mmCIF file of C-alpha atoms in Angstrom:
data_model
loop_
_atom_site.group_PDB
_atom_site.id
_atom_site.type_symbol
_atom_site.label_atom_id
_atom_site.label_comp_id
_atom_site.label_asym_id
_atom_site.label_seq_id
_atom_site.Cartn_x
_atom_site.Cartn_y
_atom_site.Cartn_z
ATOM 1 C CA MET A 251 -45.834 175.258 -13.243
ATOM 2 C CA ILE A 252 -47.771 175.331 -10.285
ATOM 3 C CA ASP A 253 -50.707 172.473 -11.344
ATOM 4 C CA LEU A 254 -53.788 174.231 -9.922
ATOM 5 C CA SER A 255 -56.169 171.194 -10.344
ATOM 6 C CA SER A 256 -58.440 169.659 -8.358
ATOM 7 C CA THR A 257 -61.121 167.238 -8.015
ATOM 8 C CA TYR A 258 -64.319 166.991 -6.795
ATOM 9 C CA LEU A 259 -67.695 164.642 -6.485
ATOM 10 C CA GLY A 260 -65.540 162.664 -8.824
ATOM 11 C CA LEU A 261 -65.482 165.667 -11.553
ATOM 12 C CA SER A 262 -61.891 166.831 -12.629
ATOM 13 C CA LEU A 263 -61.222 171.030 -12.028
ATOM 14 C CA LYS A 264 -58.502 173.062 -13.789
ATOM 15 C CA ASN A 265 -58.593 174.588 -10.402
ATOM 16 C CA PRO A 266 -60.411 174.764 -6.550
ATOM 17 C CA LEU A 267 -63.027 177.451 -7.283
ATOM 18 C CA VAL A 268 -66.323 176.759 -7.186
ATOM 19 C CA VAL A 269 -69.050 179.273 -7.716
ATOM 20 C CA SER A 270 -71.683 178.269 -4.861
ATOM 21 C CA PRO A 271 -75.828 178.706 -5.331
ATOM 22 C CA SER A 272 -76.996 182.976 -5.909
ATOM 23 C CA PRO A 273 -79.018 185.145 -7.335
ATOM 24 C CA LEU A 274 -76.156 185.546 -9.799
ATOM 25 C CA CYS A 275 -76.152 181.505 -11.332
ATOM 26 C CA SER A 276 -79.832 182.663 -12.642
ATOM 27 C CA ASP A 277 -78.077 184.711 -15.626
ATOM 28 C CA LEU A 278 -76.590 182.889 -18.483
ATOM 29 C CA ASP A 279 -74.320 186.008 -19.285
ATOM 30 C CA ASN A 280 -72.922 186.278 -15.720
ATOM 31 C CA ILE A 281 -72.326 181.895 -16.060
ATOM 32 C CA LYS A 282 -70.273 182.829 -19.073
ATOM 33 C CA ARG A 283 -68.957 185.738 -17.322
ATOM 34 C CA MET A 284 -67.832 183.175 -14.188
ATOM 35 C CA GLU A 285 -65.856 180.640 -16.795
ATOM 36 C CA ASP A 286 -63.766 183.139 -18.638
ATOM 37 C CA ALA A 287 -63.060 184.742 -14.825
ATOM 38 C CA SER A 288 -61.932 181.476 -13.671
ATOM 39 C CA ALA A 289 -64.115 179.614 -11.975
ATOM 40 C CA ALA A 290 -64.175 175.701 -11.980
ATOM 41 C CA ALA A 291 -67.207 174.959 -11.626
ATOM 42 C CA ILE A 292 -70.999 175.913 -10.739
ATOM 43 C CA VAL A 293 -73.500 175.201 -8.008
ATOM 44 C CA LEU A 294 -76.717 176.805 -9.689
ATOM 45 C CA HIS A 295 -79.052 178.888 -7.656
ATOM 46 C CA SER A 296 -81.617 175.946 -5.901
ATOM 47 C CA LEU A 297 -84.672 174.665 -6.328
ATOM 48 C CA PHE A 298 -87.141 174.439 -3.890
ATOM 49 C CA GLU A 299 -88.941 172.278 -2.847
ATOM 50 C CA GLU A 300 -91.989 174.311 -1.573
ATOM 51 C CA GLN A 301 -91.927 174.874 -5.531
ATOM 52 C CA LEU A 302 -92.415 171.146 -6.362
ATOM 53 C CA THR A 303 -95.330 170.224 -4.239
ATOM 54 C CA SER A 304 -96.823 173.777 -3.393
ATOM 55 C CA GLU A 305 -99.951 171.750 -4.173
ATOM 56 C CA SER A 306 -99.828 168.667 -2.256
ATOM 57 C CA GLN A 307 -101.059 167.626 1.645
ATOM 58 C CA ALA A 308 -97.940 166.239 2.035
ATOM 59 C CA LEU A 309 -96.127 169.599 1.380
ATOM 60 C CA ASN A 310 -98.889 171.347 3.728
ATOM 61 C CA GLU A 311 -98.115 168.942 6.126
ATOM 62 C CA THR A 312 -94.842 169.650 6.469
ATOM 63 C CA LEU A 313 -95.008 173.462 6.319
ATOM 64 C CA MET A 314 -97.168 172.970 9.584
ATOM 65 C CA GLN A 315 -94.738 171.048 11.443
ATOM 66 C CA GLY A 316 -93.349 173.497 14.478
ATOM 67 C CA VAL A 317 -95.443 176.187 13.763
ATOM 68 C CA ASP A 318 -98.376 175.209 16.299
ATOM 69 C CA ALA A 319 -100.799 176.049 14.062
ATOM 70 C CA ASN A 320 -100.120 179.407 13.817
ATOM 71 C CA PRO A 321 -101.766 180.427 10.184
ATOM 72 C CA GLU A 322 -99.344 184.196 10.897
ATOM 73 C CA SER A 323 -95.774 181.534 11.294
ATOM 74 C CA LEU A 324 -96.659 180.637 7.899
ATOM 75 C CA SER A 325 -95.320 183.975 6.622
ATOM 76 C CA PHE A 326 -92.212 183.214 7.360
ATOM 77 C CA PHE A 327 -92.270 180.475 4.024
ATOM 78 C CA PRO A 328 -91.491 181.949 0.710
ATOM 79 C CA ASP A 329 -94.562 183.537 -1.514
ATOM 80 C CA LEU A 330 -94.700 181.065 -4.402
ATOM 81 C CA ASP A 331 -96.215 183.681 -6.535
ATOM 82 C CA ASN A 332 -93.020 185.692 -6.663
ATOM 83 C CA TYR A 333 -90.192 182.897 -7.810
ATOM 84 C CA LYS A 334 -88.143 183.996 -10.585
ATOM 85 C CA MET A 335 -88.235 180.386 -12.389
ATOM 86 C CA GLY A 336 -90.300 177.123 -11.837
ATOM 87 C CA PRO A 337 -89.241 173.958 -11.792
ATOM 88 C CA ASP A 338 -89.319 173.308 -15.697
ATOM 89 C CA ALA A 339 -87.920 176.911 -16.243
ATOM 90 C CA TYR A 340 -85.170 175.752 -13.947
ATOM 91 C CA LEU A 341 -84.513 172.482 -16.447
ATOM 92 C CA GLU A 342 -84.514 174.533 -19.721
ATOM 93 C CA HIS A 343 -81.832 176.976 -17.458
ATOM 94 C CA LEU A 344 -79.966 173.999 -16.500
ATOM 95 C CA ARG A 345 -79.936 172.928 -20.344
ATOM 96 C CA LYS A 346 -78.875 176.104 -21.767
ATOM 97 C CA ALA A 347 -75.757 176.173 -19.158
ATOM 98 C CA LYS A 348 -74.653 173.172 -19.818
ATOM 99 C CA GLU A 349 -74.345 173.951 -23.978
ATOM 100 C CA ALA A 350 -73.254 177.853 -22.881
ATOM 101 C CA VAL A 351 -69.868 176.813 -20.504
ATOM 102 C CA GLU A 352 -67.294 174.212 -20.714
ATOM 103 C CA ILE A 353 -66.670 173.390 -16.936
ATOM 104 C CA PRO A 354 -69.109 171.508 -14.886
ATOM 105 C CA ILE A 355 -73.030 172.837 -14.010
ATOM 106 C CA ILE A 356 -73.699 171.257 -10.667
ATOM 107 C CA ALA A 357 -77.637 171.912 -9.813
ATOM 108 C CA SER A 358 -79.365 172.358 -6.505
ATOM 109 C CA LEU A 359 -82.390 170.867 -4.592
ATOM 110 C CA ASN A 360 -83.297 172.939 -1.367
ATOM 111 C CA GLY A 361 -86.039 171.105 0.438
ATOM 112 C CA VAL A 362 -87.051 168.936 4.089
ATOM 113 C CA SER A 363 -89.159 165.858 2.583
ATOM 114 C CA LYS A 364 -88.517 163.018 0.006
ATOM 115 C CA GLY A 365 -91.664 164.605 -1.985
ATOM 116 C CA GLY A 366 -90.892 165.044 -5.753
ATOM 117 C CA TRP A 367 -86.719 165.767 -5.193
ATOM 118 C CA THR A 368 -86.653 162.090 -6.322
ATOM 119 C CA GLN A 369 -88.070 162.655 -9.912
ATOM 120 C CA TYR A 370 -86.661 165.906 -10.478
ATOM 121 C CA ALA A 371 -83.208 164.948 -9.681
ATOM 122 C CA ARG A 372 -83.939 162.290 -12.026
ATOM 123 C CA SER A 373 -85.042 165.228 -14.288
ATOM 124 C CA MET A 374 -81.761 167.809 -13.376
ATOM 125 C CA GLU A 375 -79.198 164.789 -14.555
ATOM 126 C CA ALA A 376 -81.329 164.094 -17.507
ATOM 127 C CA ALA A 377 -81.347 167.989 -18.292
ATOM 128 C CA GLY A 378 -77.060 167.327 -18.221
ATOM 129 C CA ALA A 379 -76.430 168.467 -14.369
ATOM 130 C CA ASP A 380 -72.805 166.899 -13.594
ATOM 131 C CA ALA A 381 -73.972 166.560 -10.239
ATOM 132 C CA ILE A 382 -76.800 167.667 -7.830
ATOM 133 C CA GLU A 383 -76.457 169.715 -4.309
ATOM 134 C CA LEU A 384 -78.816 168.542 -1.713
ATOM 135 C CA ASN A 385 -79.422 171.939 0.044
ATOM 136 C CA ILE A 386 -80.810 170.275 3.240
ATOM 137 C CA TYR A 387 -82.327 173.610 4.960
ATOM 138 C CA PHE A 388 -83.902 172.221 7.809
ATOM 139 C CA MET A 389 -85.082 173.598 11.583
ATOM 140 C CA PRO A 390 -86.232 170.847 13.873
ATOM 141 C CA THR A 391 -88.335 173.245 16.279
ATOM 142 C CA ARG A 392 -90.790 170.627 18.405
ATOM 143 C CA PRO A 393 -89.015 169.359 21.383
ATOM 144 C CA GLU A 394 -90.952 166.027 20.534
ATOM 145 C CA MET A 395 -88.268 165.518 17.713
ATOM 146 C CA SER A 396 -84.227 163.829 18.769
ATOM 147 C CA ASP A 397 -81.442 163.987 16.813
ATOM 148 C CA GLU A 398 -81.594 160.421 15.840
ATOM 149 C CA GLN A 399 -84.989 161.754 13.836
ATOM 150 C CA VAL A 400 -82.872 164.637 12.278
ATOM 151 C CA ARG A 401 -80.400 161.808 11.219
ATOM 152 C CA ALA A 402 -83.308 159.824 9.862
ATOM 153 C CA ILE A 403 -84.632 162.624 8.123
ATOM 154 C CA HIS A 404 -81.254 163.443 6.232
ATOM 155 C CA GLU A 405 -80.435 159.823 5.682
ATOM 156 C CA GLU A 406 -83.744 158.736 3.799
ATOM 157 C CA LEU A 407 -83.159 161.834 1.595
ATOM 158 C CA ILE A 408 -79.458 161.254 0.238
ATOM 159 C CA TYR A 409 -80.547 157.393 0.320
ATOM 160 C CA GLU A 410 -83.776 158.120 -1.894
ATOM 161 C CA VAL A 411 -82.145 161.156 -4.058
ATOM 162 C CA LYS A 412 -78.603 158.811 -4.588
ATOM 163 C CA ASN A 413 -80.537 155.383 -5.251
ATOM 164 C CA ASN A 414 -82.466 157.295 -8.013
ATOM 165 C CA VAL A 415 -79.669 159.188 -10.091
ATOM 166 C CA THR A 416 -75.557 157.679 -11.445
ATOM 167 C CA ILE A 417 -74.397 161.262 -10.905
ATOM 168 C CA PRO A 418 -72.546 162.178 -7.990
ATOM 169 C CA VAL A 419 -74.691 163.980 -5.044
ATOM 170 C CA ALA A 420 -73.463 166.385 -2.523
ATOM 171 C CA VAL A 421 -75.121 167.431 0.964
ATOM 172 C CA LYS A 422 -74.718 170.673 2.277
ATOM 173 C CA ILE A 423 -75.398 170.376 5.593
ATOM 174 C CA ALA A 424 -75.788 172.798 9.042
ATOM 175 C CA PRO A 425 -73.435 173.568 11.774
ATOM 176 C CA THR A 426 -75.861 172.773 14.203
ATOM 177 C CA PHE A 427 -75.661 169.170 14.355
ATOM 178 C CA SER A 428 -74.536 167.819 17.847
ATOM 179 C CA ALA A 429 -72.386 165.542 16.576
ATOM 180 C CA ILE A 430 -70.458 165.990 13.114
ATOM 181 C CA PRO A 431 -67.882 163.365 12.704
ATOM 182 C CA HIS A 432 -71.061 160.642 13.222
ATOM 183 C CA MET A 433 -73.087 162.452 10.964
ATOM 184 C CA ALA A 434 -70.616 162.878 8.198
ATOM 185 C CA ALA A 435 -69.702 159.210 8.260
ATOM 186 C CA CYS A 436 -73.542 158.499 8.171
ATOM 187 C CA PHE A 437 -74.054 160.233 5.221
ATOM 188 C CA LYS A 438 -71.385 158.550 3.547
ATOM 189 C CA THR A 439 -72.752 155.455 4.266
ATOM 190 C CA ALA A 440 -76.138 156.827 2.931
ATOM 191 C CA GLY A 441 -75.046 156.945 -0.359
ATOM 192 C CA ALA A 442 -73.390 160.760 0.000
ATOM 193 C CA ASP A 443 -70.147 161.455 -2.041
ATOM 194 C CA GLY A 444 -69.652 164.846 -0.813
ATOM 195 C CA LEU A 445 -70.055 166.840 2.069
ATOM 196 C CA VAL A 446 -70.960 171.275 1.580
ATOM 197 C CA LEU A 447 -69.426 172.788 5.527
ATOM 198 C CA PHE A 448 -71.691 174.552 5.998
ATOM 199 C CA ASN A 449 -75.178 175.654 5.035
ATOM 200 C CA ARG A 450 -75.920 179.613 6.653
ATOM 201 C CA PHE A 451 -79.102 179.825 8.799
ATOM 202 C CA TYR A 452 -80.489 183.069 7.621
ATOM 203 C CA GLN A 453 -81.719 184.768 10.894
ATOM 204 C CA PRO A 454 -84.814 186.881 11.611
ATOM 205 C CA ASP A 455 -84.522 190.593 13.871
ATOM 206 C CA PHE A 456 -86.845 192.156 15.464
ATOM 207 C CA ASP A 457 -88.183 196.167 14.249
ATOM 208 C CA LEU A 458 -88.634 196.614 17.816
ATOM 209 C CA GLU A 459 -91.557 199.987 16.461
ATOM 210 C CA ASN A 460 -93.525 198.081 14.597
ATOM 211 C CA LEU A 461 -93.314 194.950 16.708
ATOM 212 C CA ASP A 462 -92.581 193.150 13.268
ATOM 213 C CA VAL A 463 -90.284 190.155 12.291
ATOM 214 C CA LEU A 464 -87.936 191.249 9.624
ATOM 215 C CA SER A 465 -86.423 188.951 7.680
ATOM 216 C CA ASN A 466 -82.817 190.278 5.556
ATOM 217 C CA LEU A 467 -79.529 188.878 3.918
ATOM 218 C CA GLU A 468 -76.289 189.480 5.563
ATOM 219 C CA LEU A 469 -73.363 188.182 3.323
ATOM 220 C CA SER A 470 -70.537 186.377 4.881
ATOM 221 C CA SER A 471 -67.143 187.741 5.877
ATOM 222 C CA SER A 472 -64.031 185.669 6.289
ATOM 223 C CA SER A 473 -64.687 185.716 9.632
ATOM 224 C CA GLU A 474 -67.180 183.081 9.183
ATOM 225 C CA LEU A 475 -64.081 180.305 8.022
ATOM 226 C CA ARG A 476 -63.038 179.689 10.950
ATOM 227 C CA GLN A 477 -66.053 177.569 11.536
ATOM 228 C CA ARG A 478 -65.523 175.477 8.427
ATOM 229 C CA LEU A 479 -61.487 175.227 8.784
ATOM 230 C CA ARG A 480 -62.225 173.481 11.993
ATOM 231 C CA TRP A 481 -64.857 170.932 10.581
ATOM 232 C CA VAL A 482 -62.739 169.931 7.739
ATOM 233 C CA ALA A 483 -59.198 169.931 9.341
ATOM 234 C CA ILE A 484 -61.432 166.785 11.903
ATOM 235 C CA LEU A 485 -63.321 165.353 9.461
ATOM 236 C CA TYR A 486 -60.185 165.282 6.802
ATOM 237 C CA GLN A 487 -59.011 161.568 5.644
ATOM 238 C CA ARG A 488 -61.244 160.604 9.220
ATOM 239 C CA VAL A 489 -64.227 160.335 7.002
ATOM 240 C CA HIS A 490 -63.535 159.812 3.490
ATOM 241 C CA ILE A 491 -65.493 161.544 1.728
ATOM 242 C CA ASP A 492 -65.010 165.234 -0.694
ATOM 243 C CA MET A 493 -65.666 168.576 1.156
ATOM 244 C CA ALA A 494 -66.122 171.883 0.221
ATOM 245 C CA VAL A 495 -66.107 174.417 2.473
ATOM 246 C CA SER A 496 -69.007 177.260 1.798
ATOM 247 C CA GLY A 497 -68.949 180.456 3.733
ATOM 248 C CA GLY A 498 -66.717 182.934 4.620
ATOM 249 C CA VAL A 499 -64.208 182.698 1.365
ATOM 250 C CA HIS A 500 -63.537 186.102 0.351
ATOM 251 C CA THR A 501 -59.326 186.383 -0.070
ATOM 252 C CA PRO A 502 -56.958 184.443 -1.691
ATOM 253 C CA GLU A 503 -56.202 183.648 1.723
ATOM 254 C CA ASP A 504 -59.119 181.852 3.069
ATOM 255 C CA VAL A 505 -59.091 179.900 -0.182
ATOM 256 C CA VAL A 506 -55.229 178.496 0.833
ATOM 257 C CA LYS A 507 -56.197 177.889 4.240
ATOM 258 C CA THR A 508 -59.324 176.076 2.925
ATOM 259 C CA LEU A 509 -56.985 173.459 1.277
ATOM 260 C CA MET A 510 -55.182 173.321 3.649
ATOM 261 C CA ALA A 511 -57.775 172.272 6.115
ATOM 262 C CA GLY A 512 -58.291 169.676 3.762
ATOM 263 C CA ALA A 513 -60.802 170.612 1.577
ATOM 264 C CA ASN A 514 -61.450 169.718 -2.088
ATOM 265 C CA VAL A 515 -63.000 172.837 -3.151
ATOM 266 C CA ALA A 516 -63.302 176.580 -1.910
ATOM 267 C CA MET A 517 -67.107 177.697 -2.976
ATOM 268 C CA THR A 518 -67.730 181.436 -2.530
ATOM 269 C CA THR A 519 -70.471 183.836 -4.029
ATOM 270 C CA SER A 520 -70.800 186.648 -1.448
ATOM 271 C CA ALA A 521 -67.109 187.702 -2.582
ATOM 272 C CA LEU A 522 -68.965 187.706 -5.873
ATOM 273 C CA LEU A 523 -71.526 189.343 -4.922
ATOM 274 C CA LYS A 524 -69.367 192.173 -2.939
ATOM 275 C CA ASN A 525 -66.803 192.256 -5.203
ATOM 276 C CA GLY A 526 -67.999 191.122 -8.866
ATOM 277 C CA ILE A 527 -67.508 188.154 -10.957
ATOM 278 C CA GLN A 528 -64.457 189.643 -12.006
ATOM 279 C CA HIS A 529 -63.085 188.653 -8.096
ATOM 280 C CA LEU A 530 -62.763 185.019 -8.995
ATOM 281 C CA ALA A 531 -59.460 186.002 -11.246
ATOM 282 C CA HIS A 532 -58.144 187.827 -8.245
ATOM 283 C CA LEU A 533 -59.241 184.883 -6.384
ATOM 284 C CA GLN A 534 -57.046 182.225 -8.505
ATOM 285 C CA ALA A 535 -54.124 184.838 -9.208
ATOM 286 C CA GLY A 536 -53.275 185.566 -5.476
ATOM 287 C CA LEU A 537 -53.768 181.343 -4.919
ATOM 288 C CA TYR A 538 -50.675 180.927 -7.461
ATOM 289 C CA GLU A 539 -49.115 183.565 -6.226
ATOM 290 C CA TRP A 540 -48.839 182.134 -2.459
ATOM 291 C CA MET A 541 -48.216 178.738 -3.879
ATOM 292 C CA GLU A 542 -45.767 179.599 -5.854
ATOM 293 C CA LYS A 543 -44.008 181.900 -3.215
ATOM 294 C CA HIS A 544 -44.309 179.216 -0.596
ATOM 295 C CA GLU A 545 -42.600 176.333 -2.895
ATOM 296 C CA TYR A 546 -46.015 174.434 -3.463
ATOM 297 C CA GLN A 547 -46.268 172.349 -6.794
ATOM 298 C CA SER A 548 -49.610 171.440 -6.448
ATOM 299 C CA VAL A 549 -52.935 171.991 -4.982
ATOM 300 C CA SER A 550 -52.454 168.008 -3.755
ATOM 301 C CA MET A 551 -49.228 168.529 -2.132
ATOM 302 C CA LEU A 552 -50.883 171.701 0.186
ATOM 303 C CA ARG A 553 -54.402 169.994 0.570
ATOM 304 C CA GLY A 554 -54.695 168.864 4.621
ATOM 305 C CA THR A 555 -51.067 169.780 5.621
ATOM 306 C CA MET A 556 -52.942 172.212 8.692
ATOM 307 C CA SER A 557 -55.736 169.061 9.311
ATOM 308 C CA GLN A 558 -55.780 167.609 12.743
ATOM 309 C CA LYS A 559 -53.866 164.688 11.510
ATOM 310 C CA SER A 560 -51.277 166.959 9.927
ATOM 311 C CA VAL A 561 -50.421 169.856 12.276
ATOM 312 C CA ALA A 562 -47.819 168.859 16.018
ATOM 313 C CA ASP A 563 -50.461 169.927 17.961
ATOM 314 C CA PRO A 564 -53.915 168.307 17.640
ATOM 315 C CA ALA A 565 -55.259 169.919 20.188
ATOM 316 C CA ALA A 566 -55.236 172.754 18.983
ATOM 317 C CA PHE A 567 -58.973 172.062 17.441
ATOM 318 C CA GLU A 568 -60.247 170.479 20.793
ATOM 319 C CA ARG A 569 -61.410 171.690 24.574
ATOM 320 C CA ALA A 570 -57.445 171.715 25.188
ATOM 321 C CA ASN A 571 -57.265 175.032 22.933
ATOM 322 C CA TYR A 572 -60.361 176.184 24.774
ATOM 323 C CA MET A 573 -59.234 176.427 28.259
ATOM 324 C CA HIS A 574 -55.554 177.604 26.714
ATOM 325 C CA ILE A 575 -57.055 181.192 25.445
ATOM 326 C CA LEU A 576 -59.436 181.261 28.891
ATOM 327 C CA THR A 577 -56.708 181.478 30.834
ATOM 328 C CA GLY A 578 -53.932 182.662 28.904
ATOM 329 C CA TYR A 579 -56.368 186.059 27.757
ATOM 330 C CA THR A 580 -54.916 189.079 29.270
ATOM 331 C CA PRO A 581 -57.581 191.916 29.885
ATOM 332 C CA SER A 582 -56.468 195.257 28.127
ATOM 333 C CA VAL A 583 -57.783 197.512 31.203
#
């Protein structure tokens, strides 16, 4: 019997499949269906900082950073009246989710400043959350803001939340840091129990006819997995912290690659939005079949086998491979 069990943030999971935040998680029936379809844990949709502090002067100052005091720029931020769940409703949904399923439920906080985060982190713990994921969606737009200041914002937030709860805390980071391994080590020192690689910044588009900025959501594809694989493989056993891959997990082979790179779990959402919640069962069955065919007896045996420390050519993750690919490419015409 192949052992699919894994661990993440100190939680014992029946397999490495975790549902990442999406509107699907706002419905209790969906959460039950996810458990039935083999989800090992669920990260709820995010509670946004704007929901917690929308009337405070502190948030107003945060919103004004980087927008050059242009009132039109504030239209990029969400209309709080359209949120489906306020803070109290979110906590009640969290309680009901914990009662409805036996798998771990991870709460998610999305923001960029301490604000009410520490208070609501404690409230989430009291409501039954097994862990908290900090989704730090921060885009430094001011030229005078240095990378040290960006790192300090993250470290302070991680430290404050971690020191106000007893449950594990993961940090969902962006792929845009200038020195990801150093950042990862700093976040671990600040108290993070895990890293989620990576946050997906949703890019605006331009309407050329109406001269308007368009906001839209494009679901991920398996091609996005490569960036995650590289950095998980580089970080594995260099920064001793649990890791989750988020973005690009669509097929059983994607799950296998994620584990081989060194991740503890593979998170998926876009695949469920495209194929339905039952797709989780397909991912688990495919993972089992692949491991059986290739004679891996457990997820722990599989994990890290393609990390930079394990492969025959570690330079494949670095500049040498970049040079090899460019100089070795032969045009078709």
